[in-house]
Coordinates of C-alpha atoms and ligand atoms in Angstrom, one line a residue:
M1 CA -7.0 -15.4 23.3
C2 CA -8.8 -12.9 21.0
V3 CA -8.8 -13.4 17.2
A4 CA -8.5 -10.0 15.5
G5 CA -10.3 -9.0 12.5
V6 CA -11.6 -5.9 10.5
L7 CA -14.3 -4.1 12.0
G8 CA -14.8 -1.4 9.3
T9 CA -12.9 0.5 6.6
G10 CA -12.7 3.7 4.9
S11 CA -10.5 5.6 2.2
A12 CA -9.9 9.0 0.9
L13 CA -8.5 9.9 -2.7
P14 CA -7.9 13.2 -3.6
D15 CA -10.3 14.7 -6.3
K16 CA -7.4 15.6 -8.8
V17 CA -7.0 13.0 -11.6
I18 CA -3.8 12.9 -13.5
T19 CA -4.2 10.9 -16.7
N20 CA -1.6 9.4 -18.8
Q21 CA -2.1 12.1 -21.4
D22 CA -1.3 14.7 -18.8
L23 CA 1.9 13.1 -18.2
E24 CA 2.5 12.9 -21.9
K25 CA 2.8 16.7 -21.7
L26 CA 5.5 16.5 -18.9
V27 CA 7.8 13.6 -20.0
E28 CA 8.7 11.6 -23.1
T29 CA 6.2 8.9 -22.7
S30 CA 2.7 7.7 -24.0
D31 CA -0.6 6.6 -22.9
Q32 CA 0.3 3.2 -25.0
W33 CA 3.7 2.5 -23.3
I34 CA 2.2 3.3 -19.7
T35 CA -1.0 1.4 -20.5
D36 CA 1.1 -1.7 -21.8
R37 CA 3.9 -1.7 -19.2
T38 CA 1.9 -0.8 -16.0
G39 CA -1.7 -1.2 -16.7
I40 CA -2.2 2.3 -15.2
K41 CA -4.7 4.9 -17.1
E42 CA -5.0 7.5 -14.4
R43 CA -3.8 8.5 -10.7
R44 CA -4.9 10.9 -8.1
Q45 CA -2.7 13.8 -6.9
A46 CA -3.3 15.9 -3.8
A47 CA -4.2 19.5 -3.7
P48 CA -1.7 21.8 -2.1
H49 CA -4.0 22.0 1.1
E50 CA -4.3 18.4 1.4
T51 CA -1.6 16.3 3.6
T52 CA -0.9 12.7 4.5
S53 CA -2.5 13.7 8.0
T54 CA -5.7 15.6 6.6
L55 CA -6.6 12.8 4.2
S56 CA -5.8 10.0 7.0
I57 CA -8.4 11.6 9.2
L58 CA -11.0 11.6 6.4
A59 CA -10.4 7.9 5.9
S60 CA -10.2 7.0 9.6
R61 CA -13.7 8.7 10.3
K62 CA -15.3 6.7 7.7
A63 CA -13.7 3.5 8.8
L64 CA -14.5 4.2 12.5
E65 CA -18.2 4.8 11.4
K66 CA -18.3 1.6 9.6
A67 CA -17.0 -0.1 12.6
G68 CA -19.5 1.5 15.0
I69 CA -16.4 2.6 17.0
Q70 CA -15.7 6.2 18.6
A71 CA -12.3 7.6 18.3
K72 CA -11.9 7.9 21.9
D73 CA -12.1 3.9 22.2
L74 CA -9.1 3.3 20.1
D75 CA -6.1 2.0 22.0
L76 CA -3.5 2.3 19.1
I77 CA -3.2 4.1 15.9
I78 CA -0.5 3.0 13.5
C79 CA 0.3 5.1 10.3
S80 CA 2.0 3.5 7.7
T81 CA 3.6 6.1 5.5
I82 CA 6.9 6.9 3.5
S83 CA 5.5 10.3 2.8
P84 CA 4.7 11.7 6.2
D85 CA 3.5 15.4 6.7
M86 CA 7.1 16.2 8.3
P87 CA 9.9 14.4 9.8
L88 CA 8.6 15.1 13.2
P89 CA 6.2 14.6 15.1
S90 CA 4.7 11.4 13.6
T91 CA 1.9 11.6 11.1
A92 CA 0.1 9.3 13.5
A93 CA 0.2 11.8 16.4
L94 CA -1.4 14.4 14.1
V95 CA -4.2 12.0 13.0
Q96 CA -4.7 11.2 16.7
S97 CA -5.4 15.0 17.6
G98 CA -7.7 15.2 14.5
L99 CA -9.6 12.5 15.4
G100 CA -9.9 13.3 19.1
A101 CA -8.5 9.8 20.3
S102 CA -6.5 11.8 22.9
G103 CA -3.8 9.6 24.9
C104 CA -3.9 6.4 23.0
C105 CA -0.4 5.1 21.7
A106 CA 0.1 6.2 18.0
F107 CA 3.2 5.7 15.9
D108 CA 4.3 5.9 12.3
L109 CA 5.6 2.6 10.5
A110 CA 8.0 2.7 7.6
A111 CA 7.9 -0.3 5.4
A112 CA 6.8 1.3 2.2
C113 CA 4.2 -0.7 0.1
S114 CA 4.2 -3.6 2.5
G115 CA 3.3 -1.1 5.3
F116 CA -0.1 -1.8 5.8
L117 CA 0.4 -5.5 6.2
F118 CA 3.1 -4.9 8.7
G119 CA 0.6 -2.6 10.4
M120 CA -2.0 -5.2 10.4
T121 CA 0.4 -7.8 11.8
V122 CA 1.3 -5.5 14.7
A123 CA -2.2 -4.7 15.4
E124 CA -3.0 -8.3 15.4
Q125 CA -0.4 -9.2 17.9
F126 CA -1.7 -6.4 20.4
I127 CA -5.4 -7.6 19.9
R128 CA -4.7 -11.3 20.4
N129 CA -2.6 -10.8 23.5
G130 CA -5.2 -8.4 24.9
T131 CA -3.0 -5.4 25.0
A132 CA -5.4 -3.6 22.9
K133 CA -9.0 -4.0 21.9
Y134 CA -9.4 -1.4 19.0
V135 CA -6.4 -0.8 16.7
L136 CA -6.9 1.6 13.7
V137 CA -4.2 1.2 10.8
I138 CA -3.8 3.5 8.1
G139 CA -2.0 3.2 4.7
A140 CA -1.3 6.9 3.8
E141 CA 0.8 8.0 0.9
L142 CA 1.1 11.4 -1.2
L143 CA 3.9 10.2 -3.1
S144 CA 3.4 13.3 -5.7
R145 CA 5.1 15.4 -3.2
Y146 CA 8.3 13.2 -3.5
L147 CA 8.1 12.6 -7.4
D148 CA 10.2 14.4 -10.1
Y149 CA 7.9 15.1 -13.0
K150 CA 11.0 15.0 -15.3
D151 CA 11.6 11.2 -14.2
R152 CA 9.3 9.1 -16.5
T153 CA 10.4 6.0 -14.8
T154 CA 8.7 7.0 -11.4
C155 CA 6.1 9.8 -12.1
V156 CA 4.0 7.4 -14.4
I157 CA 3.6 4.7 -11.7
F158 CA 2.8 6.4 -8.4
G159 CA -0.4 8.1 -7.4
D160 CA -1.7 9.6 -3.7
G161 CA -4.3 7.9 -1.7
V162 CA -5.0 7.0 1.9
A163 CA -7.0 4.2 3.3
A164 CA -7.7 2.8 7.1
A165 CA -9.1 0.0 8.7
V166 CA -10.5 -0.5 12.4
F167 CA -9.2 -4.1 13.9
G168 CA -10.5 -5.4 16.9
P169 CA -11.7 -8.9 18.3
V170 CA -13.8 -11.0 16.0
A171 CA -15.8 -14.1 16.3
P172 CA -14.2 -17.2 14.5
P173 CA -13.8 -18.4 11.9
S174 CA -13.5 -14.6 10.9
G175 CA -10.2 -13.1 11.5
I176 CA -6.6 -12.9 10.7
L177 CA -5.4 -16.6 10.1
A178 CA -1.7 -16.1 9.3
H179 CA 0.9 -13.7 8.5
E180 CA 4.3 -13.7 7.3
L181 CA 6.8 -10.4 7.0
H182 CA 10.4 -10.1 5.5
T183 CA 13.1 -7.3 5.0
E184 CA 16.2 -7.5 2.9
G185 CA 18.1 -4.3 3.4
H186 CA 20.3 -5.4 0.7
Y187 CA 18.4 -3.8 -1.9
A188 CA 17.9 -0.5 -0.1
D189 CA 19.4 1.4 -3.1
H190 CA 16.9 0.1 -5.5
L191 CA 14.1 2.4 -4.5
F192 CA 14.8 5.2 -2.2
I193 CA 14.8 9.1 -1.5
P194 CA 18.7 10.0 -1.1
A195 CA 18.2 13.5 0.7
G196 CA 16.4 14.8 3.5
G197 CA 17.6 12.5 6.4
T198 CA 21.0 12.5 8.5
A199 CA 22.9 10.9 5.6
L200 CA 22.1 13.9 3.2
P201 CA 20.6 16.7 5.1
A202 CA 18.4 19.0 2.9
S203 CA 20.3 22.0 1.5
S204 CA 20.0 24.0 -1.6
Y205 CA 22.5 21.5 -3.2
T206 CA 20.2 18.6 -2.4
V207 CA 17.4 20.6 -3.9
E208 CA 19.4 21.6 -7.3
Q209 CA 20.4 17.8 -7.5
G210 CA 16.8 16.6 -7.3
A211 CA 18.0 14.4 -4.4
H212 CA 14.7 14.7 -2.3
Y213 CA 12.9 12.9 -5.0
I214 CA 12.2 9.1 -5.2
K215 CA 14.9 7.1 -7.3
M216 CA 13.9 3.6 -8.4
R217 CA 15.5 0.7 -10.3
G218 CA 12.2 -0.6 -11.4
N219 CA 13.4 -3.6 -13.7
E220 CA 15.5 -5.0 -11.1
L221 CA 12.8 -4.6 -8.5
F222 CA 10.2 -6.1 -10.7
K223 CA 11.9 -9.7 -10.6
V224 CA 12.5 -9.6 -6.9
A225 CA 8.7 -8.5 -6.4
V226 CA 7.0 -11.3 -8.6
R227 CA 9.4 -14.0 -6.5
S228 CA 8.9 -12.4 -3.2
M229 CA 5.2 -12.0 -3.4
E230 CA 4.6 -15.5 -4.7
D231 CA 7.0 -17.1 -2.0
V232 CA 5.3 -15.2 0.8
S233 CA 1.8 -16.1 -0.4
R234 CA 2.5 -19.6 -0.3
Q235 CA 4.2 -19.5 3.1
V236 CA 1.0 -17.8 4.8
L237 CA -1.2 -20.4 3.1
E238 CA 1.0 -23.3 4.4
K239 CA 1.1 -21.8 7.7
A240 CA -2.7 -21.9 8.0
G241 CA -2.9 -25.2 6.3
L242 CA -4.8 -24.0 3.4
Q243 CA -4.3 -24.2 -0.6
V244 CA -4.5 -21.6 -3.5
A245 CA -7.6 -23.4 -4.5
D246 CA -9.3 -22.4 -1.2
L247 CA -8.9 -18.7 -1.8
D248 CA -12.0 -16.4 -2.6
L249 CA -10.1 -13.3 -3.1
F250 CA -6.4 -12.4 -3.7
I251 CA -5.6 -8.7 -3.3
P252 CA -1.9 -7.9 -4.2
H253 CA -0.1 -4.8 -3.8
Q254 CA -1.0 -2.7 -7.0
A255 CA 2.6 -2.3 -8.0
N256 CA 2.3 -3.0 -11.7
Q257 CA -0.4 -5.1 -13.5
R258 CA 2.2 -7.1 -14.9
I259 CA 3.8 -8.1 -11.6
T260 CA 0.1 -9.0 -10.7
E261 CA -0.6 -11.0 -13.6
A262 CA 2.8 -12.8 -13.2
I263 CA 1.9 -13.6 -9.6
R264 CA -1.4 -14.7 -10.7
E265 CA -0.2 -16.9 -13.3
R266 CA 2.9 -18.4 -10.7
L267 CA -0.2 -19.4 -8.2
G268 CA -2.4 -20.7 -10.9
M269 CA -5.3 -18.3 -9.9
C270 CA -8.2 -17.1 -12.2
S271 CA -8.5 -13.7 -13.1
E272 CA -11.9 -13.3 -11.4
K273 CA -10.3 -14.2 -7.9
V274 CA -7.5 -11.5 -8.3
Y275 CA -8.4 -8.0 -7.7
S276 CA -7.0 -5.2 -9.5
N277 CA -7.7 -1.0 -9.1
I278 CA -4.5 0.2 -10.7
S279 CA -5.8 1.3 -13.9
H280 CA -7.5 4.2 -12.1
V281 CA -5.6 4.6 -8.9
G282 CA -2.0 3.9 -9.9
N283 CA 0.6 2.6 -7.4
T284 CA -0.1 4.2 -4.0
S285 CA 2.6 2.2 -1.8
S286 CA 1.2 1.4 1.6
A287 CA -2.3 2.7 0.7
S288 CA -2.6 0.2 -2.2
I289 CA -4.1 -2.8 -0.3
P290 CA -6.3 -1.0 2.3
I291 CA -7.8 1.2 -0.8
C292 CA -8.7 -2.4 -2.5
L293 CA -10.0 -3.8 0.7
D294 CA -12.3 -0.8 1.1
E295 CA -13.4 -1.0 -2.5
C296 CA -14.0 -4.7 -2.1
A297 CA -16.1 -4.3 1.4
Q298 CA -18.1 -1.4 0.0
S299 CA -18.9 -3.0 -3.4
G300 CA -19.8 -6.4 -1.7
R301 CA -17.0 -8.0 -3.5
L302 CA -16.1 -9.5 -0.1
K303 CA -18.6 -11.4 1.8
R304 CA -18.7 -12.9 5.3
G305 CA -16.6 -16.1 5.5
D306 CA -14.7 -15.2 2.3
L307 CA -10.8 -16.2 2.6
V308 CA -8.9 -13.3 1.3
L309 CA -4.9 -13.4 0.6
M310 CA -2.9 -9.9 0.7
S311 CA 0.5 -9.8 -0.4
A312 CA 2.8 -6.7 -0.6
F313 CA 6.5 -5.9 -1.8
G314 CA 8.2 -2.4 -1.5
A315 CA 11.4 -0.4 -0.6
G316 CA 13.6 -1.8 1.8
V317 CA 13.1 -4.1 0.2
T318 CA 10.2 -5.4 2.2
W319 CA 7.7 -8.0 1.7
G320 CA 4.8 -9.8 3.4
A321 CA 1.4 -11.6 3.3
V322 CA -1.7 -11.8 5.5
L323 CA -4.6 -14.4 5.2
M324 CA -7.7 -13.5 6.5
R325 CA -11.2 -15.0 6.7
W326 CA -13.7 -12.0 6.5
Ligands
UT7_1 O1 5.7 -0.5 -5.5 C1 6.7 -1.4 -5.2 C2 8.1 -1.3 -5.8 N1 8.1 -0.7 -7.2 C3 7.9 -1.8 -8.0 O2 7.8 -2.8 -7.7 C4 7.9 -1.3 -9.5 C5 8.5 -2.4 -10.3 N2 8.8 -2.0 -11.8 C6 8.1 -1.6 -12.7 O3 6.7 -1.6 -12.6 C7 8.6 -1.5 -14.2 O4 10.1 -1.8 -14.0 C8 8.6 -0.1 -14.8 C9 6.9 0.4 -15.1 C10 9.2 1.0 -13.4 C11 9.3 0.0 -15.9 O5 8.9 -0.9 -16.8 P1 9.8 -2.0 -17.6 O6 9.2 -2.7 -18.4 O7 10.7 -2.7 -16.4 O8 10.9 -1.0 -18.5 P2 12.6 -0.8 -18.4 O9 12.9 0.0 -17.2 O10 13.3 -2.1 -18.6 O11 12.6 0.0 -19.7 C12 12.4 -0.3 -21.0 C13 12.4 0.8 -22.0 C14 13.7 1.6 -21.9 O12 13.9 2.1 -23.2 P3 15.1 1.3 -24.2 O13 16.4 1.3 -23.0 O14 14.7 -0.1 -24.2 O15 15.5 2.2 -25.2 C15 13.1 2.9 -20.8 O16 14.0 3.9 -21.2 O17 11.3 1.7 -21.6 C16 11.7 3.1 -21.5 N3 11.1 3.7 -20.3 C17 9.6 4.3 -20.8 N4 9.3 4.6 -22.0 C18 8.3 5.4 -22.3 C19 11.0 3.6 -19.1 N5 10.1 4.4 -18.8 C20 9.1 4.8 -19.6 C21 7.9 5.5 -19.8 N6 7.7 5.9 -21.2 N7 7.3 6.1 -19.0

């Protein structure tokens, strides 16, 4: 049996920065409110010519280069996204073609903000059982395309961004040690896009109603997010026979700085071990954890042998955690 780990990471953020002051001009909000209630100061917004797949290709090329792997050597591409280029084909197919990874299996995965951890877990299974050697997992979101810039409860939170990681066999003690994933569809209407699917196909009526935009019951989700991310973090540690005190780094999904703080307190961790980039990236859904991972890898914040815990929560609702030795 192979142990799967990260061989290389890469990310791609659009150049355009949307500050809290920019949003003050669009909706009734303030820099003070957004900073205090979310920790966000700015987020990125894709240019009209950029798509989920074009940014994914950029991030993936960087990850492949870091890993020292050629695109043609990939056995599987998993693109975690809830903001695909189009309903079909999959964004993963477009990325595969752009990378020149002809013929390998490629599919999209929809688990919202937990999607990268769902993708990592699938990659780990494929590598561990020998079905695949090299797997590219991408977390890619252009949520600005689904945001109503008249809805202050969503447009201040979400941002655009993409990051990717190449997974492959690694030598112990490095590698993925434990994972745990959950879904509870009972909360489906807490974070959703009503129109554009089979339930409410796109029409001039749905556009008129703004039903193609993200709708969120943020306050209710907040409580479920804190509880689930704490629980699932403890579950993976227990599976691996490790303790919170053993962790070198905790990368939570960057949903809201107050959610991160609440989980940190509940886990009893010091701030130095909890990574946060929400102030300058915002909530990028499934791209959130891999962007953090890439920042930590490039800056040297992550060192070989470090024990890193990642946990996420998102629409569905979905939640999960992965424990990995770097
Ligand atoms: O990514 C994973 C899934 N998503 C999440 O986990 C999101 C979790 N939720 C959140 O991050 C927070 O709930 C939000 C940031 C979305 C909202 O913060 P909150 O502290 O839960 O605010 P709230 O919805 O309880 O609203 C408090 C007040 C309300 O005014 P009243 O009724 O007290 O007068 C809102 O109308 O804040 C008002 N408000 C705003 N005011 C200024 C809501 N959004 C804004 C805004 N600017 N952008």
